mmCIF file of the N, C-alpha and C atoms, coordinates in Angstrom:
data_MODEL
# 
_entry.id   MODEL 
# 
loop_
_atom_site.group_PDB 
_atom_site.id 
_atom_site.type_symbol 
_atom_site.label_atom_id 
_atom_site.label_alt_id 
_atom_site.label_comp_id 
_atom_site.label_asym_id 
_atom_site.label_entity_id 
_atom_site.label_seq_id 
_atom_site.pdbx_PDB_ins_code 
_atom_site.Cartn_x 
_atom_site.Cartn_y 
_atom_site.Cartn_z 
_atom_site.occupancy 
_atom_site.B_iso_or_equiv 
_atom_site.pdbx_formal_charge 
_atom_site.auth_seq_id 
_atom_site.auth_comp_id 
_atom_site.auth_asym_id 
_atom_site.auth_atom_id 
_atom_site.pdbx_PDB_model_num 
ATOM 1   N N  . MET A 1 1  ? 6.191   -3.250 -9.807  1.00 0.00 ? 1  MET A N  1 
ATOM 2   C CA . MET A 1 1  ? 6.220   -1.818 -9.581  1.00 0.00 ? 1  MET A CA 1 
ATOM 3   C C  . MET A 1 1  ? 7.672   -1.355 -9.563  1.00 0.00 ? 1  MET A C  1 
ATOM 4   N N  . ASN A 1 2  ? 7.922   -0.177 -10.110 1.00 0.00 ? 2  ASN A N  1 
ATOM 5   C CA . ASN A 1 2  ? 9.284   0.357  -10.192 1.00 0.00 ? 2  ASN A CA 1 
ATOM 6   C C  . ASN A 1 2  ? 9.708   0.953  -8.860  1.00 0.00 ? 2  ASN A C  1 
ATOM 7   N N  . ALA A 1 3  ? 10.216  2.155  -8.895  1.00 0.00 ? 3  ALA A N  1 
ATOM 8   C CA . ALA A 1 3  ? 10.715  2.817  -7.692  1.00 0.00 ? 3  ALA A CA 1 
ATOM 9   C C  . ALA A 1 3  ? 9.603   3.554  -6.961  1.00 0.00 ? 3  ALA A C  1 
ATOM 10  N N  . GLY A 1 4  ? 8.384   3.161  -7.173  1.00 0.00 ? 4  GLY A N  1 
ATOM 11  C CA . GLY A 1 4  ? 7.258   3.818  -6.514  1.00 0.00 ? 4  GLY A CA 1 
ATOM 12  C C  . GLY A 1 4  ? 7.103   3.340  -5.085  1.00 0.00 ? 4  GLY A C  1 
ATOM 13  N N  . GLY A 1 5  ? 5.972   3.607  -4.527  1.00 0.00 ? 5  GLY A N  1 
ATOM 14  C CA . GLY A 1 5  ? 5.694   3.192  -3.166  1.00 0.00 ? 5  GLY A CA 1 
ATOM 15  C C  . GLY A 1 5  ? 4.261   2.732  -3.052  1.00 0.00 ? 5  GLY A C  1 
ATOM 16  N N  . ARG A 1 6  ? 3.730   2.857  -1.868  1.00 0.00 ? 6  ARG A N  1 
ATOM 17  C CA . ARG A 1 6  ? 2.337   2.483  -1.625  1.00 0.00 ? 6  ARG A CA 1 
ATOM 18  C C  . ARG A 1 6  ? 1.657   3.588  -0.835  1.00 0.00 ? 6  ARG A C  1 
ATOM 19  N N  . SER A 1 7  ? 0.363   3.760  -1.090  1.00 0.00 ? 7  SER A N  1 
ATOM 20  C CA . SER A 1 7  ? -0.423  4.739  -0.343  1.00 0.00 ? 7  SER A CA 1 
ATOM 21  C C  . SER A 1 7  ? -0.726  4.179  1.040   1.00 0.00 ? 7  SER A C  1 
ATOM 22  N N  . GLU A 1 8  ? -1.327  4.986  1.891   1.00 0.00 ? 8  GLU A N  1 
ATOM 23  C CA . GLU A 1 8  ? -1.709  4.512  3.215   1.00 0.00 ? 8  GLU A CA 1 
ATOM 24  C C  . GLU A 1 8  ? -2.733  3.385  3.117   1.00 0.00 ? 8  GLU A C  1 
ATOM 25  N N  . SER A 1 9  ? -3.468  3.337  2.005   1.00 0.00 ? 9  SER A N  1 
ATOM 26  C CA . SER A 1 9  ? -4.444  2.268  1.784   1.00 0.00 ? 9  SER A CA 1 
ATOM 27  C C  . SER A 1 9  ? -3.817  1.027  1.165   1.00 0.00 ? 9  SER A C  1 
ATOM 28  N N  . GLY A 1 10 ? -2.529  1.100  0.877   1.00 0.00 ? 10 GLY A N  1 
ATOM 29  C CA . GLY A 1 10 ? -1.842  -0.041 0.289   1.00 0.00 ? 10 GLY A CA 1 
ATOM 30  C C  . GLY A 1 10 ? -1.868  -0.077 -1.222  1.00 0.00 ? 10 GLY A C  1 
ATOM 31  N N  . LEU A 1 11 ? -2.393  0.971  -1.858  1.00 0.00 ? 11 LEU A N  1 
ATOM 32  C CA . LEU A 1 11 ? -2.444  1.015  -3.321  1.00 0.00 ? 11 LEU A CA 1 
ATOM 33  C C  . LEU A 1 11 ? -1.078  1.399  -3.871  1.00 0.00 ? 11 LEU A C  1 
ATOM 34  N N  . PRO A 1 12 ? -0.656  0.797  -4.984  1.00 0.00 ? 12 PRO A N  1 
ATOM 35  C CA . PRO A 1 12 ? 0.647   1.130  -5.551  1.00 0.00 ? 12 PRO A CA 1 
ATOM 36  C C  . PRO A 1 12 ? 0.669   2.552  -6.107  1.00 0.00 ? 12 PRO A C  1 
ATOM 37  N N  . ILE A 1 13 ? 1.775   3.243  -5.887  1.00 0.00 ? 13 ILE A N  1 
ATOM 38  C CA . ILE A 1 13 ? 1.962   4.606  -6.390  1.00 0.00 ? 13 ILE A CA 1 
ATOM 39  C C  . ILE A 1 13 ? 3.253   4.630  -7.193  1.00 0.00 ? 13 ILE A C  1 
ATOM 40  N N  . GLU A 1 14 ? 3.150   5.029  -8.451  1.00 0.00 ? 14 GLU A N  1 
ATOM 41  C CA . GLU A 1 14 ? 4.326   5.158  -9.303  1.00 0.00 ? 14 GLU A CA 1 
ATOM 42  C C  . GLU A 1 14 ? 4.958   6.530  -9.074  1.00 0.00 ? 14 GLU A C  1 
ATOM 43  N N  . PRO A 1 15 ? 6.266   6.674  -9.303  1.00 0.00 ? 15 PRO A N  1 
ATOM 44  C CA . PRO A 1 15 ? 6.909   7.979  -9.112  1.00 0.00 ? 15 PRO A CA 1 
ATOM 45  C C  . PRO A 1 15 ? 6.454   9.017  -10.133 1.00 0.00 ? 15 PRO A C  1 
ATOM 46  N N  . VAL A 1 16 ? 6.130   8.580  -11.358 1.00 0.00 ? 16 VAL A N  1 
ATOM 47  C CA . VAL A 1 16 ? 5.681   9.484  -12.419 1.00 0.00 ? 16 VAL A CA 1 
ATOM 48  C C  . VAL A 1 16 ? 4.597   8.771  -13.216 1.00 0.00 ? 16 VAL A C  1 
ATOM 49  N N  . TYR A 1 17 ? 3.539   9.507  -13.565 1.00 0.00 ? 17 TYR A N  1 
ATOM 50  C CA . TYR A 1 17 ? 2.472   8.962  -14.402 1.00 0.00 ? 17 TYR A CA 1 
ATOM 51  C C  . TYR A 1 17 ? 2.475   9.698  -15.735 1.00 0.00 ? 17 TYR A C  1 
ATOM 52  N N  . GLY A 1 18 ? 2.439   8.961  -16.832 1.00 0.00 ? 18 GLY A N  1 
ATOM 53  C CA . GLY A 1 18 ? 2.385   9.543  -18.164 1.00 0.00 ? 18 GLY A CA 1 
ATOM 54  C C  . GLY A 1 18 ? 1.050   9.246  -18.815 1.00 0.00 ? 18 GLY A C  1 
ATOM 55  N N  . PRO A 1 19 ? 0.889   9.657  -20.073 1.00 0.00 ? 19 PRO A N  1 
ATOM 56  C CA . PRO A 1 19 ? -0.378  9.432  -20.781 1.00 0.00 ? 19 PRO A CA 1 
ATOM 57  C C  . PRO A 1 19 ? -0.766  7.960  -20.873 1.00 0.00 ? 19 PRO A C  1 
ATOM 58  N N  . ASP A 1 20 ? 0.218   7.075  -20.915 1.00 0.00 ? 20 ASP A N  1 
ATOM 59  C CA . ASP A 1 20 ? -0.092  5.648  -21.022 1.00 0.00 ? 20 ASP A CA 1 
ATOM 60  C C  . ASP A 1 20 ? -0.755  5.105  -19.757 1.00 0.00 ? 20 ASP A C  1 
ATOM 61  N N  . ALA A 1 21 ? -0.652  5.813  -18.654 1.00 0.00 ? 21 ALA A N  1 
ATOM 62  C CA . ALA A 1 21 ? -1.282  5.375  -17.402 1.00 0.00 ? 21 ALA A CA 1 
ATOM 63  C C  . ALA A 1 21 ? -2.810  5.453  -17.487 1.00 0.00 ? 21 ALA A C  1 
ATOM 64  N N  . LEU A 1 22 ? -3.331  6.214  -18.457 1.00 0.00 ? 22 LEU A N  1 
ATOM 65  C CA . LEU A 1 22 ? -4.776  6.384  -18.594 1.00 0.00 ? 22 LEU A CA 1 
ATOM 66  C C  . LEU A 1 22 ? -5.394  5.482  -19.661 1.00 0.00 ? 22 LEU A C  1 
ATOM 67  N N  . GLU A 1 23 ? -4.616  4.570  -20.217 1.00 0.00 ? 23 GLU A N  1 
ATOM 68  C CA . GLU A 1 23 ? -5.162  3.673  -21.240 1.00 0.00 ? 23 GLU A CA 1 
ATOM 69  C C  . GLU A 1 23 ? -6.305  2.856  -20.661 1.00 0.00 ? 23 GLU A C  1 
ATOM 70  N N  . GLY A 1 24 ? -7.432  2.843  -21.365 1.00 0.00 ? 24 GLY A N  1 
ATOM 71  C CA . GLY A 1 24 ? -8.594  2.082  -20.927 1.00 0.00 ? 24 GLY A CA 1 
ATOM 72  C C  . GLY A 1 24 ? -9.430  2.781  -19.871 1.00 0.00 ? 24 GLY A C  1 
ATOM 73  N N  . TRP A 1 25 ? -9.032  3.980  -19.470 1.00 0.00 ? 25 TRP A N  1 
ATOM 74  C CA . TRP A 1 25 ? -9.777  4.726  -18.449 1.00 0.00 ? 25 TRP A CA 1 
ATOM 75  C C  . TRP A 1 25 ? -10.794 5.618  -19.139 1.00 0.00 ? 25 TRP A C  1 
ATOM 76  N N  . ASP A 1 26 ? -12.049 5.525  -18.755 1.00 0.00 ? 26 ASP A N  1 
ATOM 77  C CA . ASP A 1 26 ? -13.122 6.292  -19.373 1.00 0.00 ? 26 ASP A CA 1 
ATOM 78  C C  . ASP A 1 26 ? -13.603 7.368  -18.411 1.00 0.00 ? 26 ASP A C  1 
ATOM 79  N N  . ALA A 1 27 ? -13.304 8.622  -18.731 1.00 0.00 ? 27 ALA A N  1 
ATOM 80  C CA . ALA A 1 27 ? -13.683 9.722  -17.844 1.00 0.00 ? 27 ALA A CA 1 
ATOM 81  C C  . ALA A 1 27 ? -15.191 9.807  -17.666 1.00 0.00 ? 27 ALA A C  1 
ATOM 82  N N  . GLY A 1 28 ? -15.948 9.582  -18.719 1.00 0.00 ? 28 GLY A N  1 
ATOM 83  C CA . GLY A 1 28 ? -17.405 9.641  -18.624 1.00 0.00 ? 28 GLY A CA 1 
ATOM 84  C C  . GLY A 1 28 ? -17.969 8.609  -17.664 1.00 0.00 ? 28 GLY A C  1 
ATOM 85  N N  . GLU A 1 29 ? -17.351 7.458  -17.620 1.00 0.00 ? 29 GLU A N  1 
ATOM 86  C CA . GLU A 1 29 ? -17.812 6.393  -16.727 1.00 0.00 ? 29 GLU A CA 1 
ATOM 87  C C  . GLU A 1 29 ? -17.388 6.654  -15.284 1.00 0.00 ? 29 GLU A C  1 
ATOM 88  N N  . LYS A 1 30 ? -16.188 7.157  -15.094 1.00 0.00 ? 30 LYS A N  1 
ATOM 89  C CA . LYS A 1 30 ? -15.642 7.325  -13.744 1.00 0.00 ? 30 LYS A CA 1 
ATOM 90  C C  . LYS A 1 30 ? -16.074 8.627  -13.076 1.00 0.00 ? 30 LYS A C  1 
ATOM 91  N N  . LEU A 1 31 ? -16.206 9.705  -13.852 1.00 0.00 ? 31 LEU A N  1 
ATOM 92  C CA . LEU A 1 31 ? -16.489 11.006 -13.253 1.00 0.00 ? 31 LEU A CA 1 
ATOM 93  C C  . LEU A 1 31 ? -17.965 11.287 -13.078 1.00 0.00 ? 31 LEU A C  1 
ATOM 94  N N  . GLY A 1 32 ? -18.807 10.775 -13.937 1.00 0.00 ? 32 GLY A N  1 
ATOM 95  C CA . GLY A 1 32 ? -20.231 11.042 -13.830 1.00 0.00 ? 32 GLY A CA 1 
ATOM 96  C C  . GLY A 1 32 ? -20.597 12.435 -14.311 1.00 0.00 ? 32 GLY A C  1 
ATOM 97  N N  . GLU A 1 33 ? -21.859 12.757 -14.179 1.00 0.00 ? 33 GLU A N  1 
ATOM 98  C CA . GLU A 1 33 ? -22.375 14.055 -14.610 1.00 0.00 ? 33 GLU A CA 1 
ATOM 99  C C  . GLU A 1 33 ? -22.363 15.033 -13.444 1.00 0.00 ? 33 GLU A C  1 
ATOM 100 N N  . PRO A 1 34 ? -22.267 16.336 -13.732 1.00 0.00 ? 34 PRO A N  1 
ATOM 101 C CA . PRO A 1 34 ? -22.343 17.319 -12.646 1.00 0.00 ? 34 PRO A CA 1 
ATOM 102 C C  . PRO A 1 34 ? -23.676 17.216 -11.915 1.00 0.00 ? 34 PRO A C  1 
ATOM 103 N N  . GLY A 1 35 ? -23.636 17.239 -10.605 1.00 0.00 ? 35 GLY A N  1 
ATOM 104 C CA . GLY A 1 35 ? -24.840 17.175 -9.792  1.00 0.00 ? 35 GLY A CA 1 
ATOM 105 C C  . GLY A 1 35 ? -25.354 15.777 -9.528  1.00 0.00 ? 35 GLY A C  1 
ATOM 106 N N  . LYS A 1 36 ? -24.640 14.765 -9.989  1.00 0.00 ? 36 LYS A N  1 
ATOM 107 C CA . LYS A 1 36 ? -25.062 13.377 -9.780  1.00 0.00 ? 36 LYS A CA 1 
ATOM 108 C C  . LYS A 1 36 ? -23.938 12.584 -9.125  1.00 0.00 ? 36 LYS A C  1 
ATOM 109 N N  . TYR A 1 37 ? -24.338 11.527 -8.422  1.00 0.00 ? 37 TYR A N  1 
ATOM 110 C CA . TYR A 1 37 ? -23.372 10.662 -7.747  1.00 0.00 ? 37 TYR A CA 1 
ATOM 111 C C  . TYR A 1 37 ? -22.311 10.199 -8.727  1.00 0.00 ? 37 TYR A C  1 
ATOM 112 N N  . PRO A 1 38 ? -21.077 10.193 -8.379  1.00 0.00 ? 38 PRO A N  1 
ATOM 113 C CA . PRO A 1 38 ? -20.408 10.377 -7.089  1.00 0.00 ? 38 PRO A CA 1 
ATOM 114 C C  . PRO A 1 38 ? -19.986 11.815 -6.792  1.00 0.00 ? 38 PRO A C  1 
ATOM 115 N N  . PHE A 1 39 ? -20.583 12.796 -7.442  1.00 0.00 ? 39 PHE A N  1 
ATOM 116 C CA . PHE A 1 39 ? -20.375 14.226 -7.180  1.00 0.00 ? 39 PHE A CA 1 
ATOM 117 C C  . PHE A 1 39 ? -18.928 14.676 -7.362  1.00 0.00 ? 39 PHE A C  1 
ATOM 118 N N  . THR A 1 40 ? -18.200 14.046 -8.268  1.00 0.00 ? 40 THR A N  1 
ATOM 119 C CA . THR A 1 40 ? -16.823 14.454 -8.525  1.00 0.00 ? 40 THR A CA 1 
ATOM 120 C C  . THR A 1 40 ? -16.744 15.746 -9.326  1.00 0.00 ? 40 THR A C  1 
ATOM 121 N N  . ARG A 1 41 ? -17.864 16.142 -9.929  1.00 0.00 ? 41 ARG A N  1 
ATOM 122 C CA . ARG A 1 41 ? -17.878 17.373 -10.726 1.00 0.00 ? 41 ARG A CA 1 
ATOM 123 C C  . ARG A 1 41 ? -18.780 18.426 -10.104 1.00 0.00 ? 41 ARG A C  1 
ATOM 124 N N  . GLY A 1 42 ? -19.024 18.342 -8.811  1.00 0.00 ? 42 GLY A N  1 
ATOM 125 C CA . GLY A 1 42 ? -19.828 19.329 -8.098  1.00 0.00 ? 42 GLY A CA 1 
ATOM 126 C C  . GLY A 1 42 ? -21.201 18.811 -7.734  1.00 0.00 ? 42 GLY A C  1 
ATOM 127 N N  . VAL A 1 43 ? -21.792 19.437 -6.721  1.00 0.00 ? 43 VAL A N  1 
ATOM 128 C CA . VAL A 1 43 ? -23.093 18.978 -6.238  1.00 0.00 ? 43 VAL A CA 1 
ATOM 129 C C  . VAL A 1 43 ? -24.255 19.613 -6.986  1.00 0.00 ? 43 VAL A C  1 
ATOM 130 N N  . TYR A 1 44 ? -23.999 20.672 -7.738  1.00 0.00 ? 44 TYR A N  1 
ATOM 131 C CA . TYR A 1 44 ? -25.047 21.333 -8.515  1.00 0.00 ? 44 TYR A CA 1 
ATOM 132 C C  . TYR A 1 44 ? -24.800 21.096 -10.003 1.00 0.00 ? 44 TYR A C  1 
ATOM 133 N N  . PRO A 1 45 ? -25.839 20.736 -10.774 1.00 0.00 ? 45 PRO A N  1 
ATOM 134 C CA . PRO A 1 45 ? -25.644 20.495 -12.210 1.00 0.00 ? 45 PRO A CA 1 
ATOM 135 C C  . PRO A 1 45 ? -25.062 21.699 -12.950 1.00 0.00 ? 45 PRO A C  1 
ATOM 136 N N  . SER A 1 46 ? -25.441 22.906 -12.558 1.00 0.00 ? 46 SER A N  1 
ATOM 137 C CA . SER A 1 46 ? -24.913 24.097 -13.227 1.00 0.00 ? 46 SER A CA 1 
ATOM 138 C C  . SER A 1 46 ? -23.701 24.659 -12.503 1.00 0.00 ? 46 SER A C  1 
ATOM 139 N N  . MET A 1 47 ? -23.156 23.864 -11.616 1.00 0.00 ? 47 MET A N  1 
ATOM 140 C CA . MET A 1 47 ? -22.035 24.266 -10.762 1.00 0.00 ? 47 MET A CA 1 
ATOM 141 C C  . MET A 1 47 ? -22.492 25.451 -9.912  1.00 0.00 ? 47 MET A C  1 
ATOM 142 N N  . TYR A 1 48 ? -21.759 26.520 -9.872  1.00 0.00 ? 48 TYR A N  1 
ATOM 143 C CA . TYR A 1 48 ? -22.129 27.637 -9.004  1.00 0.00 ? 48 TYR A CA 1 
ATOM 144 C C  . TYR A 1 48 ? -22.532 28.876 -9.800  1.00 0.00 ? 48 TYR A C  1 
ATOM 145 N N  . THR A 1 49 ? -22.963 28.689 -11.055 1.00 0.00 ? 49 THR A N  1 
ATOM 146 C CA . THR A 1 49 ? -23.328 29.851 -11.864 1.00 0.00 ? 49 THR A CA 1 
ATOM 147 C C  . THR A 1 49 ? -24.583 30.535 -11.336 1.00 0.00 ? 49 THR A C  1 
ATOM 148 N N  . GLY A 1 50 ? -25.494 29.798 -10.741 1.00 0.00 ? 50 GLY A N  1 
ATOM 149 C CA . GLY A 1 50 ? -26.710 30.390 -10.186 1.00 0.00 ? 50 GLY A CA 1 
ATOM 150 C C  . GLY A 1 50 ? -26.535 30.900 -8.770  1.00 0.00 ? 50 GLY A C  1 
ATOM 151 N N  . ARG A 1 51 ? -25.509 30.421 -8.095  1.00 0.00 ? 51 ARG A N  1 
ATOM 152 C CA . ARG A 1 51 ? -25.229 30.819 -6.714  1.00 0.00 ? 51 ARG A CA 1 
ATOM 153 C C  . ARG A 1 51 ? -23.743 31.097 -6.568  1.00 0.00 ? 51 ARG A C  1 
ATOM 154 N N  . PRO A 1 52 ? -23.292 32.287 -6.963  1.00 0.00 ? 52 PRO A N  1 
ATOM 155 C CA . PRO A 1 52 ? -21.858 32.570 -6.855  1.00 0.00 ? 52 PRO A CA 1 
ATOM 156 C C  . PRO A 1 52 ? -21.382 32.489 -5.402  1.00 0.00 ? 52 PRO A C  1 
ATOM 157 N N  . TRP A 1 53 ? -20.134 32.137 -5.248  1.00 0.00 ? 53 TRP A N  1 
ATOM 158 C CA . TRP A 1 53 ? -19.550 32.083 -3.918  1.00 0.00 ? 53 TRP A CA 1 
ATOM 159 C C  . TRP A 1 53 ? -19.469 33.486 -3.343  1.00 0.00 ? 53 TRP A C  1 
ATOM 160 N N  . THR A 1 54 ? -19.527 33.596 -2.054  1.00 0.00 ? 54 THR A N  1 
ATOM 161 C CA . THR A 1 54 ? -19.375 34.888 -1.396  1.00 0.00 ? 54 THR A CA 1 
ATOM 162 C C  . THR A 1 54 ? -18.161 34.840 -0.489  1.00 0.00 ? 54 THR A C  1 
ATOM 163 N N  . MET A 1 55 ? -17.490 35.970 -0.394  1.00 0.00 ? 55 MET A N  1 
ATOM 164 C CA . MET A 1 55 ? -16.358 36.076 0.527   1.00 0.00 ? 55 MET A CA 1 
ATOM 165 C C  . MET A 1 55 ? -16.866 36.762 1.783   1.00 0.00 ? 55 MET A C  1 
ATOM 166 N N  . ARG A 1 56 ? -16.552 36.189 2.908   1.00 0.00 ? 56 ARG A N  1 
ATOM 167 C CA . ARG A 1 56 ? -17.026 36.757 4.168   1.00 0.00 ? 56 ARG A CA 1 
ATOM 168 C C  . ARG A 1 56 ? -15.870 36.912 5.134   1.00 0.00 ? 56 ARG A C  1 
ATOM 169 N N  . GLN A 1 57 ? -15.954 37.949 5.906   1.00 0.00 ? 57 GLN A N  1 
ATOM 170 C CA . GLN A 1 57 ? -14.971 38.160 6.969   1.00 0.00 ? 57 GLN A CA 1 
ATOM 171 C C  . GLN A 1 57 ? -15.701 38.095 8.289   1.00 0.00 ? 57 GLN A C  1 
ATOM 172 N N  . TYR A 1 58 ? -15.091 37.447 9.225   1.00 0.00 ? 58 TYR A N  1 
ATOM 173 C CA . TYR A 1 58 ? -15.723 37.321 10.536  1.00 0.00 ? 58 TYR A CA 1 
ATOM 174 C C  . TYR A 1 58 ? -14.994 38.152 11.554  1.00 0.00 ? 58 TYR A C  1 
# 
């Protein structure tokens, strides 16, 4: 590891990440589908198009 550090979990952290850092990484495999585990793309398959967010004041 270069001049990076480590996360609180002990994982290595580089000071800068470039496009080469994603070699071999498959977004479809890691991110999953919307509305499905691991929910990285939202808990609803259509996101919030059917239920827009509301702003509330208390």
